[in-house]
DNA sequence: AGCGAATGTGTGCACGTTCACACAAATCCC
DNA sequence: GGGATTTGTGTGAACGTGCACACATTCGCT
């Protein structure tokens, strides 16, 4: 009851003026203390620290953002349906990796999922309204309005996968073409004759590159009739695509799926149709997500470090926030082929 | 070049005063227009709308937050290691569901992961600094400092799983005890004699409740030597726990794992040791995450709607933000047993 | 006609910081 | 020992909005 500070949980929050009153030191010096801009004597330092602890002061972030024109937060923008977050461990992994880097730099991650026309408007306004200092763009489509918003604003940003058209936004990507080519050539090398592909959404560059790598690896024996482009990257899409492929040609003995979730959907269909894996049909995927490691049989796939992609994007954004000009910069993360049991 | 608005991407952002200049209408009325507080004539409405479009005005969120003392954002606080986001689809599902509800209400989701002492301080300060209007707490530990912060601040909040001690924070939970009891009694009912359990972290209430349900279902035949508490909810923990159990008793013919990831880790060990599932050993899990549906053999488990839990927490927080007092309120989400192939 | 309510509009102040600037004191350098 | 630095401190503006209040106009009703 005689408690000086925190008298009741309903009391107003302490402001910098309360610290001024408790320490007898001016606003300016306290601000310098808080922001580490130097020029604060040891004595003041001590007094301010004590006063802050005594009144339980925490700087108000809105006031700070308004005055400094910096929010200390970065958006993680996902242009996909909400449930991909449940379906695809890669998304969560990228998010976690980005958050780790950002929070070490004292930045917060704000999540923005674009899956309707309305949400696009909302998020566009948020970006324009200075809600964040930068943006990490995941799953960007061809002609994505988000890209235009970010560019015309000059907002620090980075994206996963290279953009479709010309763009100044730095990106982090893997060599989809080469990686797809390599895993498929090994599929060819193990004697498969009728090899099909389940592609990703055709309006995504990474999907098209994986397809190109597949085609290159197959060379003469490439047959466009054995390619189905799934509308999404989900397990369900894989099921539907595989069913369609088997309808087109029941003799298929090899499948390259553009991501692991698609591959596992395909394996489910193949197994149900009585085919053995890898005996009758060899299956390979892409991503080396957890699905690949835990599926049965364990999936041969292309390993890409989702962690590194997430972390690098965060770093790119942070560097731009601190003033570096990275326009058009690009980074490649290496991949490797992981040969397991499915092919 | 004669472009009036947006002259160069580096131009300063339009403020409400630019709208005043362009429309000839006062700040107050424009503010009312923006916040839908009524009392704006049709003529003004029109003029303001035009002026806003003309100057490309978007309200500044920091200024708005400072003046209104509302941030329109809610924290999603996870007290777990970063990589759980990759490991556990439930976390992503909860996040997506919460975000859907929040963004419909025009709120943003800010992600905060607590996994070190330092991050706990950072996030505590963020919550105290008014960075968010409310918080969704996931994976709260016994005596969690976060709980105290939230409560002493009177911050609107909700948590997944009921708290360990007394607390006023509303929660959403499932009946872990009953659900665990039911799935285990069916394990008993199918003739298993030596049934083991892989429990979750002992400092989490849900883990202890699932253990209690297990014990109740087994009755007389419960043997504490056949229970191992995993330090986390991960696949890897499941592998280690199962190995330990087999060391203790190779005759085990049934396993109840406190979550699906643990169960699948256990199945991997069992399969590798030459045991067949469900022939030699029956395995059941908890959560009905994607892992359960796609594992081989498909896992029998307890279905809980992670989506509904996430959405309800978001709703609870929003209701408190709009002024409702929900202190101590609690909601139960129903579960059901899903009988697949693993037992 | 007159009065109260409903509708519509503008202005001052507050929100809690950061930043630039002015200035005071201590230190350095031939 | 005097001027130029370096170090340290306080004060007055912003930053861009919401909200309370004062005031003007229109409407409905007896």
XYZ file of C-alpha atoms (C1' of nucleotides) in Angstrom:
746
model
C 0.000 0.000 0.000
C 2.914 2.275 0.680
C 4.380 0.997 -2.546
C 5.652 4.010 -4.414
C 5.841 2.770 -7.939
C 3.365 0.500 -9.647
C 0.623 1.573 -7.292
C -2.166 -0.557 -8.660
C -2.070 -2.158 -12.065
C -4.297 0.572 -13.458
C -1.851 3.391 -12.890
C -0.684 5.241 -15.961
C 2.493 4.127 -17.556
C 5.660 5.983 -16.678
C 6.913 8.426 -19.275
C 10.272 9.977 -19.782
C 9.112 12.905 -17.645
C 8.758 10.630 -14.667
C 12.379 9.687 -15.164
C 13.253 13.362 -15.387
C 11.496 13.968 -12.078
C 13.123 10.995 -10.376
C 16.644 11.659 -11.627
C 16.763 15.424 -12.006
C 18.306 14.971 -15.418
C 16.902 16.394 -18.620
C 14.963 14.668 -21.353
C 17.725 15.047 -23.895
C 20.314 13.269 -21.818
C 17.921 10.497 -20.959
C 17.139 10.058 -24.625
C 20.838 9.839 -25.401
C 21.251 7.285 -22.641
C 18.449 5.173 -24.073
C 19.684 5.320 -27.633
C 23.337 4.949 -26.849
C 24.372 8.054 -28.711
C 27.257 8.615 -26.303
C 28.025 11.864 -24.491
C 26.508 10.826 -21.185
C 28.696 11.023 -18.079
C 29.111 8.078 -15.809
C 27.326 9.886 -12.987
C 24.285 10.648 -15.132
C 24.329 7.159 -16.487
C 24.054 5.813 -12.978
C 21.351 8.213 -11.896
C 19.261 7.585 -14.990
C 19.551 3.836 -14.645
C 18.364 4.026 -11.053
C 15.504 6.355 -11.868
C 14.316 4.148 -14.728
C 14.268 1.124 -12.476
C 12.531 3.059 -9.747
C 9.634 4.344 -11.820
C 9.503 1.262 -14.033
C 9.936 3.195 -17.207
C 9.757 1.597 -20.648
C 9.907 3.825 -23.738
C 6.673 4.081 -25.645
C 7.172 2.568 -29.058
C 4.566 4.613 -30.898
C 6.035 7.915 -29.750
C 9.474 6.686 -30.579
C 8.427 5.608 -34.047
C 6.691 8.877 -34.734
C 9.619 10.997 -33.719
C 12.357 8.874 -35.221
C 10.453 7.730 -38.289
C 11.604 4.217 -37.582
C 9.430 1.387 -36.315
C 11.994 -1.301 -35.626
C 9.824 -3.831 -37.292
C 9.892 -5.742 -40.529
C 7.039 -7.403 -42.360
C 7.083 -11.032 -43.415
C 4.740 -10.949 -46.365
C 3.372 -14.217 -47.664
C 1.413 -14.208 -50.856
C -0.275 -17.554 -50.401
C -3.338 -18.993 -48.799
C -3.388 -19.011 -45.023
C -3.274 -22.745 -44.676
C 0.060 -23.101 -46.414
C 1.450 -22.216 -43.042
C 0.116 -25.481 -41.807
C 0.943 -27.463 -44.905
C 4.473 -26.380 -45.568
C 7.163 -26.544 -42.892
C 9.414 -24.447 -45.117
C 7.344 -21.375 -44.526
C 7.600 -21.755 -40.773
C 11.291 -22.465 -41.034
C 11.924 -19.360 -43.071
C 9.898 -17.318 -40.639
C 11.791 -18.635 -37.652
C 15.168 -18.051 -39.261
C 14.273 -14.523 -40.288
C 12.936 -13.790 -36.842
C 16.100 -15.011 -35.208
C 18.227 -12.587 -37.191
C 15.806 -9.721 -36.747
C 15.306 -10.110 -33.035
C 19.055 -10.232 -32.510
C 19.108 -6.811 -34.142
C 16.256 -5.722 -31.915
C 13.672 -5.791 -34.668
C 10.200 -7.282 -34.576
C 8.643 -9.454 -37.238
C 5.121 -8.635 -38.346
C 3.322 -11.252 -40.315
C 1.164 -10.323 -43.278
C -0.639 -12.934 -45.289
C -2.099 -11.882 -48.617
C -4.791 -14.214 -49.839
C -7.641 -11.998 -50.948
C -8.132 -8.797 -52.878
C -9.062 -7.064 -49.661
C -6.024 -8.235 -47.766
C -3.854 -6.950 -50.589
C -5.293 -3.467 -50.103
C -4.946 -3.651 -46.354
C -1.348 -4.695 -46.517
C -0.497 -2.223 -49.232
C -1.785 0.547 -46.986
C 0.154 -0.806 -44.058
C 3.376 -0.756 -46.031
C 2.639 2.741 -47.299
C 1.580 3.919 -43.860
C 5.029 3.309 -42.459
C 3.926 0.403 -40.333
C 7.249 -1.327 -40.927
C 10.796 -0.363 -41.866
C 11.228 -3.153 -44.343
C 9.649 -6.228 -45.861
C 10.578 -9.815 -46.551
C 8.611 -11.044 -49.538
C 7.836 -14.711 -49.847
C 6.129 -16.400 -52.720
C 5.962 -13.442 -55.064
C 3.923 -13.903 -58.227
C 4.501 -12.563 -61.692
C 3.459 -8.899 -61.798
C 2.866 -8.925 -58.096
C 1.399 -5.589 -56.915
C 3.427 -5.952 -53.731
C 6.609 -5.629 -55.717
C 5.451 -2.340 -57.203
C 4.420 -0.979 -53.852
C 7.730 -1.847 -52.278
C 9.725 -0.445 -55.162
C 7.855 2.817 -55.564
C 8.134 3.371 -51.835
C 11.835 2.606 -51.825
C 11.115 0.336 -48.873
C 13.999 -1.894 -47.823
C 13.066 -5.379 -48.923
C 14.247 -8.782 -50.001
C 12.504 -11.656 -51.646
C 12.807 -15.412 -51.773
C 13.284 -16.543 -55.324
C 14.181 -14.197 -58.123
C 11.460 -11.994 -59.546
C 9.745 -12.635 -62.800
C 10.255 -9.313 -64.494
C 12.810 -6.569 -63.969
C 13.041 -5.490 -60.358
C 15.418 -3.723 -58.048
C 14.455 -5.760 -54.995
C 17.359 -7.923 -53.830
C 16.651 -11.615 -53.767
C 17.948 -14.877 -52.397
C 17.465 -17.940 -54.481
C 18.732 -21.383 -55.321
C 19.686 -22.621 -58.757
C 16.417 -24.381 -59.457
C 17.354 -25.227 -62.995
C 20.619 -26.944 -62.178
C 19.300 -28.699 -59.083
C 16.258 -30.049 -60.888
C 18.472 -31.118 -63.758
C 20.797 -32.985 -61.488
C 18.231 -34.948 -59.558
C 16.375 -35.830 -62.742
C 19.465 -36.972 -64.582
C 20.110 -39.403 -61.760
C 16.539 -40.606 -62.148
C 17.307 -41.206 -65.816
C 20.597 -42.825 -64.833
C 18.828 -45.477 -62.762
C 17.042 -46.707 -65.863
C 13.616 -45.074 -65.662
C 12.002 -44.837 -69.077
C 8.670 -43.036 -68.636
C 9.398 -40.118 -66.342
C 6.657 -37.631 -65.446
C 6.721 -34.318 -63.652
C 4.366 -32.618 -61.255
C 5.135 -28.918 -61.574
C 4.299 -26.010 -59.291
C 2.086 -23.031 -60.121
C 2.983 -21.862 -63.618
C 3.037 -18.203 -62.638
C 5.950 -18.728 -60.307
C 9.411 -18.489 -61.705
C 10.898 -21.191 -59.490
C 8.283 -23.621 -60.769
C 9.134 -22.848 -64.369
C 12.853 -23.210 -63.746
C 12.445 -26.607 -62.164
C 10.436 -27.649 -65.167
C 13.162 -26.406 -67.496
C 15.785 -28.372 -65.570
C 13.632 -31.469 -65.844
C 13.221 -31.025 -69.562
C 16.917 -30.515 -70.053
C 17.788 -33.665 -68.127
C 15.383 -35.794 -70.126
C 16.520 -34.449 -73.461
C 15.017 -36.367 -76.373
C 12.756 -38.461 -74.207
C 10.969 -35.429 -72.723
C 7.233 -35.708 -73.297
C 5.058 -32.651 -72.567
C 2.069 -34.909 -72.055
C 3.754 -36.232 -68.921
C 3.868 -32.833 -67.225
C 1.070 -31.565 -65.007
C 1.266 -28.146 -63.354
C -0.320 -28.185 -59.928
C -2.212 -25.056 -58.895
C -0.448 -24.970 -55.532
C 2.351 -26.610 -53.586
C 0.107 -28.706 -51.377
C -0.147 -32.400 -50.630
C -3.678 -32.436 -52.008
C -2.496 -30.951 -55.299
C 0.051 -33.746 -55.498
C -2.668 -36.337 -55.108
C -4.745 -34.844 -57.869
C -1.839 -34.338 -60.223
C -0.586 -37.908 -59.823
C -4.050 -39.297 -60.476
C -4.204 -37.260 -63.655
C -0.781 -38.467 -64.764
C -1.695 -42.107 -64.240
C -4.793 -41.562 -66.310
C -2.632 -40.200 -69.093
C -0.104 -43.015 -68.894
C -0.282 -45.964 -66.506
C 3.222 -47.057 -67.507
C 4.940 -44.168 -65.725
C 7.993 -45.446 -63.835
C 9.481 -42.195 -62.543
C 8.116 -38.971 -61.060
C 9.801 -35.667 -60.299
C 7.631 -33.455 -58.095
C 8.456 -29.756 -57.775
C 8.261 -29.929 -53.996
C 8.187 -32.547 -51.272
C 4.542 -32.092 -50.353
C 3.557 -32.737 -53.960
C 5.859 -35.757 -54.022
C 4.293 -37.269 -50.960
C 0.812 -36.771 -52.343
C 2.015 -38.566 -55.462
C 3.478 -41.422 -53.427
C 0.175 -41.880 -51.618
C -1.640 -42.268 -54.926
C 0.992 -44.611 -56.328
C 0.947 -46.823 -53.254
C -2.831 -46.958 -53.244
C -2.851 -47.977 -56.884
C -0.754 -50.985 -55.945
C 2.564 -49.728 -57.267
C 5.669 -50.169 -55.151
C 8.182 -47.408 -54.515
C 10.920 -47.442 -55.652
C 10.353 -50.852 -57.253
C 7.707 -49.932 -59.814
C 8.050 -46.173 -59.710
C 10.883 -43.945 -58.538
C 9.881 -40.638 -56.961
C 11.975 -37.573 -56.230
C 11.012 -34.244 -54.715
C 12.441 -30.823 -54.031
C 13.128 -28.896 -50.793
C 14.249 -31.555 -48.360
C 11.661 -30.451 -45.872
C 10.763 -32.586 -42.902
C 8.256 -34.383 -45.078
C 11.065 -35.875 -47.088
C 12.888 -37.204 -44.051
C 9.866 -38.720 -42.427
C 7.898 -40.033 -45.375
C 7.763 -43.708 -46.207
C 9.794 -44.548 -48.094
C 12.102 -41.649 -47.250
C 12.148 -39.267 -50.170
C 15.110 -38.561 -52.409
C 15.098 -34.841 -52.936
C 17.023 -31.613 -53.420
C 18.314 -30.136 -50.224
C 18.109 -26.371 -49.867
C 18.749 -24.654 -46.607
C 15.540 -22.892 -45.876
C 17.120 -21.564 -42.753
C 19.839 -19.835 -44.657
C 17.420 -18.333 -47.136
C 15.336 -16.871 -44.324
C 18.355 -15.553 -42.474
C 19.882 -13.998 -45.565
C 16.720 -12.187 -46.500
C 16.525 -10.726 -43.027
C 20.140 -9.630 -43.263
C 19.580 -8.004 -46.639
C 16.687 -6.021 -45.267
C 18.601 -4.946 -42.177
C 21.541 -3.758 -44.227
C 19.271 -1.601 -46.331
C 17.630 -0.181 -43.250
C 21.012 0.923 -41.997
C 21.526 2.772 -45.229
C 23.299 0.443 -47.600
C 22.122 0.527 -51.193
C 21.635 -3.014 -52.401
C 19.485 -2.391 -55.423
C 19.457 -5.409 -57.660
C 21.750 -7.435 -55.450
C 21.336 -11.165 -55.555
C 22.491 -14.171 -53.588
C 22.527 -17.838 -54.383
C 22.250 -20.484 -51.710
C 23.788 -23.834 -52.654
C 21.752 -27.012 -53.003
C 22.641 -30.662 -52.925
C 20.947 -33.863 -53.906
C 19.905 -36.177 -51.114
C 19.555 -39.735 -52.236
C 17.235 -41.713 -49.956
C 14.905 -44.651 -50.577
C 12.181 -43.431 -52.907
C 14.336 -43.586 -56.048
C 7.477 15.534 -64.942
C 4.369 17.638 -64.637
C 3.023 14.948 -62.372
C 1.538 16.691 -59.369
C 1.435 13.906 -56.833
C 4.134 11.341 -56.237
C 6.774 13.530 -57.826
C 9.660 11.139 -57.519
C 9.618 8.138 -55.241
C 11.681 10.026 -52.715
C 9.083 12.683 -52.023
C 7.830 12.927 -48.496
C 4.747 10.997 -47.630
C 1.443 12.809 -47.738
C -0.002 13.798 -44.376
C -3.481 14.721 -43.367
C -2.583 18.363 -44.005
C -2.063 17.621 -47.660
C -5.578 16.273 -47.722
C -6.767 19.434 -45.979
C -5.099 21.522 -48.652
C -6.476 19.457 -51.495
C -10.027 19.248 -50.216
C -10.478 22.464 -48.282
C -11.940 20.474 -45.423
C -10.665 20.519 -41.869
C -8.562 17.946 -40.086
C -11.333 16.992 -37.708
C -13.773 16.064 -40.423
C -11.155 14.103 -42.312
C -10.321 12.239 -39.146
C -13.990 11.411 -38.662
C -14.186 10.230 -42.256
C -11.200 7.960 -41.767
C -12.383 6.479 -38.526
C -16.016 6.164 -39.511
C -17.307 8.075 -36.534
C -20.269 9.395 -38.550
C -21.308 13.029 -38.808
C -19.747 13.627 -42.213
C -21.957 14.973 -45.005
C -22.164 13.271 -48.346
C -20.534 16.240 -50.051
C -17.556 16.230 -47.693
C -17.296 12.503 -47.964
C -16.936 12.810 -51.692
C -14.437 15.661 -51.570
C -12.282 13.926 -48.980
C -12.274 10.673 -50.895
C -11.127 12.468 -54.030
C -8.466 14.446 -52.216
C -7.079 11.337 -50.549
C -6.787 9.570 -53.870
C -5.238 12.620 -55.456
C -2.452 13.115 -52.953
C -2.043 9.392 -52.265
C -2.616 9.742 -48.562
C -2.283 6.836 -46.150
C -2.590 7.520 -42.420
C 0.660 7.195 -40.509
C 0.319 4.342 -38.093
C 2.781 5.587 -35.494
C 1.045 8.936 -35.148
C -2.271 7.204 -34.997
C -1.082 4.841 -32.303
C 0.398 7.623 -30.257
C -2.734 9.728 -30.348
C -5.250 6.959 -29.915
C -3.211 4.790 -27.598
C -4.058 1.823 -29.751
C -1.678 -0.013 -32.056
C -4.056 -2.323 -33.882
C -1.664 -5.156 -33.434
C -1.523 -8.254 -31.307
C 1.477 -10.333 -30.324
C 1.713 -14.050 -30.921
C 4.099 -15.058 -28.175
C 5.725 -18.462 -28.374
C 7.731 -19.674 -25.446
C 9.652 -22.368 -27.271
C 12.782 -22.734 -29.305
C 12.751 -21.156 -32.726
C 12.909 -24.365 -34.641
C 9.650 -25.680 -33.276
C 8.118 -23.560 -35.986
C 9.674 -25.884 -38.457
C 9.028 -29.034 -36.518
C 5.444 -28.617 -35.509
C 2.731 -27.816 -38.024
C 0.386 -27.027 -35.150
C 2.214 -23.867 -34.351
C 1.922 -22.609 -37.901
C -1.715 -23.618 -38.025
C -2.513 -21.751 -34.862
C -0.688 -18.721 -36.147
C -2.521 -18.759 -39.449
C -5.914 -19.178 -37.795
C -5.252 -16.368 -35.347
C -4.032 -14.149 -38.131
C -7.138 -14.779 -40.182
C -9.391 -13.601 -37.382
C -7.205 -10.647 -36.530
C -6.755 -9.382 -40.049
C -10.488 -9.546 -40.623
C -10.753 -7.169 -37.684
C -8.021 -5.014 -39.200
C -5.395 -6.067 -36.698
C -1.824 -7.128 -37.353
C -0.070 -10.100 -35.868
C 3.413 -9.579 -34.444
C 5.438 -12.648 -33.752
C 7.560 -12.912 -30.644
C 9.593 -15.992 -29.900
C 11.011 -16.362 -26.428
C 13.905 -18.780 -26.261
C 16.601 -17.036 -24.266
C 16.865 -14.944 -21.153
C 17.622 -11.934 -23.290
C 14.657 -12.410 -25.569
C 12.434 -12.630 -22.511
C 13.595 -9.176 -21.424
C 13.203 -7.752 -24.893
C 9.697 -9.046 -25.254
C 8.698 -8.043 -21.767
C 9.738 -4.490 -22.582
C 7.850 -4.582 -25.843
C 4.680 -5.621 -24.089
C 5.168 -2.961 -21.424
C 6.074 -0.335 -24.023
C 2.663 -0.554 -25.609
C 3.946 -2.183 -28.754
C 0.778 -4.248 -29.020
C -2.813 -4.052 -27.825
C -2.980 -7.645 -26.770
C -1.160 -10.952 -26.687
C -1.797 -14.535 -27.612
C 0.305 -16.784 -25.405
C 1.352 -20.157 -26.686
C 3.212 -22.785 -24.791
C 3.217 -21.103 -21.407
C 5.353 -22.711 -18.724
C 4.702 -23.056 -15.026
C 5.466 -19.719 -13.346
C 6.005 -18.094 -16.685
C 7.205 -14.484 -16.284
C 5.157 -13.592 -19.344
C 2.013 -14.388 -17.472
C 2.928 -11.968 -14.705
C 3.796 -9.224 -17.128
C 0.540 -9.589 -18.974
C -1.505 -9.703 -15.815
C 0.124 -6.795 -14.034
C -0.272 -4.731 -17.176
C -3.892 -5.699 -17.564
C -3.051 -6.414 -21.182
C -5.782 -8.197 -23.132
C -4.562 -11.734 -23.610
C -5.484 -15.346 -24.101
C -3.507 -18.520 -23.826
C -3.522 -21.970 -25.327
C -3.836 -24.543 -22.613
C -4.864 -23.706 -19.109
C -2.303 -22.119 -16.834
C -0.502 -23.961 -14.141
C -1.204 -21.725 -11.185
C -3.968 -19.238 -10.510
C -4.344 -16.725 -13.315
C -6.878 -14.311 -14.698
C -5.820 -14.758 -18.298
C -8.574 -16.426 -20.331
C -7.608 -19.670 -21.953
C -8.689 -22.107 -24.607
C -7.955 -25.733 -24.031
C -8.961 -29.286 -24.763
C -9.761 -31.934 -22.211
C -6.358 -33.580 -22.304
C -7.161 -35.933 -19.477
C -10.328 -37.354 -20.990
C -8.951 -37.507 -24.512
C -5.779 -39.290 -23.445
C -7.858 -41.639 -21.325
C -10.097 -42.508 -24.225
C -7.439 -43.258 -26.783
C -5.470 -45.293 -24.252
C -8.428 -47.318 -23.126
C -8.955 -48.346 -26.717
C -5.310 -49.324 -26.847
C -5.966 -51.497 -23.808
C -9.150 -52.768 -25.421
C -7.252 -54.143 -28.415
C -5.327 -56.456 -26.153
C -2.024 -54.638 -25.592
C -0.376 -55.758 -22.382
C 2.833 -53.753 -21.945
C 1.858 -50.183 -22.763
C 4.409 -47.378 -22.487
C 4.077 -43.652 -22.670
C 6.280 -40.909 -24.077
C 5.252 -37.792 -22.210
C 5.838 -34.136 -22.997
C 7.856 -31.646 -20.941
C 6.951 -32.155 -17.297
C 6.627 -28.438 -16.594
C 3.693 -28.130 -18.961
C 0.269 -28.760 -17.662
C -1.079 -30.342 -20.826
C 1.724 -32.894 -20.688
C 0.892 -33.799 -17.114
C -2.802 -34.119 -17.888
C -2.172 -36.455 -20.769
C -0.052 -38.550 -18.480
C -2.812 -38.624 -15.869
C -5.322 -39.739 -18.497
C -2.956 -42.505 -19.549
C -2.503 -43.669 -15.995
C -6.226 -43.674 -15.371
C -6.921 -45.742 -18.483
C -4.334 -48.333 -17.577
C -5.500 -48.666 -13.985
C -3.802 -51.519 -12.178
C -1.440 -52.281 -14.990
C 0.117 -48.820 -15.011
C 3.866 -49.052 -14.566
C 5.799 -45.839 -13.893
C 8.922 -47.469 -15.307
C 7.281 -47.417 -18.722
C 6.897 -43.651 -18.785
C 9.559 -41.346 -20.207
C 9.102 -37.581 -20.221
C 10.616 -36.026 -23.305
C 12.273 -32.619 -22.866
C 10.416 -31.238 -25.889
C 7.715 -32.074 -28.399
C 10.039 -32.871 -31.260
C 10.539 -35.827 -33.521
C 14.093 -36.202 -32.254
C 12.878 -36.377 -28.655
C 10.538 -39.160 -29.705
C 13.419 -41.133 -31.152
C 15.446 -40.816 -27.989
C 12.558 -41.589 -25.679
C 11.558 -44.697 -27.592
C 15.110 -45.998 -27.555
C 15.189 -45.514 -23.812
C 11.876 -47.320 -23.367
C 13.031 -50.312 -25.395
C 16.109 -50.488 -23.257
C 13.919 -50.607 -20.189
C 11.581 -53.230 -21.608
C 11.903 -54.843 -25.047
C 8.517 -56.505 -24.624
C 6.562 -53.278 -25.014
C 3.575 -53.814 -27.312
C 1.846 -50.448 -27.082
C 2.953 -46.816 -27.020
C 1.048 -43.647 -26.310
C 2.995 -40.551 -27.325
C 1.924 -37.148 -26.034
C 2.038 -35.664 -29.514
C 2.260 -36.843 -33.104
C 5.835 -35.797 -33.699
C 6.936 -37.849 -30.700
C 4.852 -40.768 -31.958
C 6.448 -40.706 -35.368
C 9.901 -40.596 -33.862
C 8.897 -43.629 -31.827
C 7.612 -45.438 -34.904
C 10.881 -44.814 -36.696
C 12.795 -46.483 -33.863
C 10.354 -49.375 -33.648
C 10.487 -50.021 -37.373
C 14.259 -49.872 -37.390
C 14.428 -52.362 -34.554
C 12.504 -54.810 -36.726
C 9.165 -54.485 -35.010
C 6.032 -54.196 -37.138
C 3.329 -51.593 -36.547
C 0.625 -52.293 -35.586
C 1.452 -56.021 -35.591
C 4.064 -56.113 -32.866
C 3.481 -52.710 -31.328
C 0.487 -50.409 -31.462
C 1.228 -46.690 -31.459
C -1.091 -43.766 -30.820
C -0.390 -40.061 -30.771
C -2.048 -36.793 -29.933
C -2.947 -33.718 -32.039
C -3.936 -35.154 -35.396
C -1.482 -32.905 -37.136
C -0.479 -33.492 -40.725
C 2.187 -35.864 -39.487
C -0.481 -38.268 -38.366
C -2.256 -38.299 -41.691
C 0.848 -38.730 -43.771
C 2.936 -41.034 -41.655
C 3.330 -44.683 -42.491
C 1.403 -46.404 -41.165
C -1.115 -43.604 -40.698
C -1.258 -42.711 -37.052
C -4.217 -43.229 -34.749
C -4.458 -40.115 -32.676
C -6.580 -37.566 -30.853
C -8.034 -34.966 -33.121
C -8.085 -31.404 -31.831
C -8.896 -28.511 -34.049
C -5.822 -26.369 -33.903
C -7.550 -23.952 -36.184
C -10.349 -23.413 -33.758
C -7.998 -22.953 -30.841
C -6.084 -20.280 -32.714
C -9.218 -18.517 -33.879
C -10.797 -18.555 -30.441
C -7.757 -17.092 -28.760
C -7.733 -14.283 -31.281
C -11.411 -13.660 -30.653
C -10.917 -13.603 -26.895
C -8.201 -11.011 -27.248
C -10.236 -8.869 -29.614
C -13.219 -8.909 -27.291
C -11.084 -7.678 -24.430
C -9.598 -4.963 -26.592
C -13.088 -3.679 -27.308
C -13.686 -3.442 -23.598
C -15.236 -6.686 -22.493
C -13.996 -8.056 -19.205
C -13.262 -11.723 -19.577
C -11.084 -12.282 -16.556
C -10.787 -15.971 -15.822
C -12.965 -17.003 -18.717
C -12.273 -20.370 -20.212
C -13.256 -22.304 -23.294
C -13.012 -25.957 -24.153
C -12.593 -27.172 -27.698
C -13.892 -30.695 -28.300
C -11.638 -33.574 -29.326
C -12.280 -36.891 -30.979
C -10.350 -40.078 -31.440
C -9.204 -40.879 -34.972
C -8.569 -44.547 -35.476
C -6.183 -45.167 -38.353
C -3.649 -47.927 -39.017
C -0.965 -47.632 -36.360
C -3.040 -49.267 -33.615
C -42.772 30.870 -33.668
C -39.800 28.838 -30.626
C -37.132 25.398 -28.438
C -34.521 21.168 -28.110
C -32.322 17.674 -30.432
C -29.742 15.846 -34.294
C -26.329 16.696 -37.617
C -22.201 18.732 -39.317
C -17.762 21.402 -38.935
C -13.398 23.640 -37.199
C -9.677 24.462 -33.484
C -6.631 23.661 -29.538
C -4.400 20.423 -27.090
C -2.386 16.080 -25.965
C 0.096 11.779 -27.075
C 5.737 10.706 -25.678
C 9.396 10.674 -28.040
C 13.842 12.268 -31.146
C 16.636 15.650 -33.046
C 19.017 20.025 -33.921
C 20.795 23.573 -31.763
C 22.678 26.526 -28.145
C 25.500 26.595 -24.633
C 28.744 25.236 -20.450
C 32.680 23.025 -18.863
C 36.761 20.341 -19.222
C 40.757 19.076 -22.108
C 44.299 19.646 -25.513
C 47.966 21.795 -28.157
C 51.622 24.505 -29.574
C 47.620 30.918 -21.428
C 44.310 31.535 -24.956
C 41.904 29.577 -28.682
C 40.186 25.285 -30.695
C 38.358 20.646 -29.571
C 36.078 17.339 -27.075
C 32.660 16.143 -23.816
C 28.450 16.858 -21.578
C 23.824 19.056 -20.821
C 19.260 21.443 -21.415
C 15.444 23.440 -24.416
C 12.382 24.238 -28.236
C 10.597 22.419 -32.053
C 8.872 18.873 -34.719
C 6.629 14.006 -35.742
C 1.127 13.219 -37.601
C -2.637 11.950 -35.645
C -7.266 11.528 -32.307
C -10.289 13.610 -29.215
C -12.940 17.006 -26.501
C -15.052 20.953 -26.999
C -17.177 25.030 -29.056
C -19.924 26.422 -32.412
C -23.126 26.522 -36.748
C -26.826 24.711 -39.152
C -30.888 21.962 -40.001
C -34.832 19.376 -38.519
C -38.935 17.914 -35.785
C -42.355 18.896 -32.723
C -45.744 21.254 -29.887
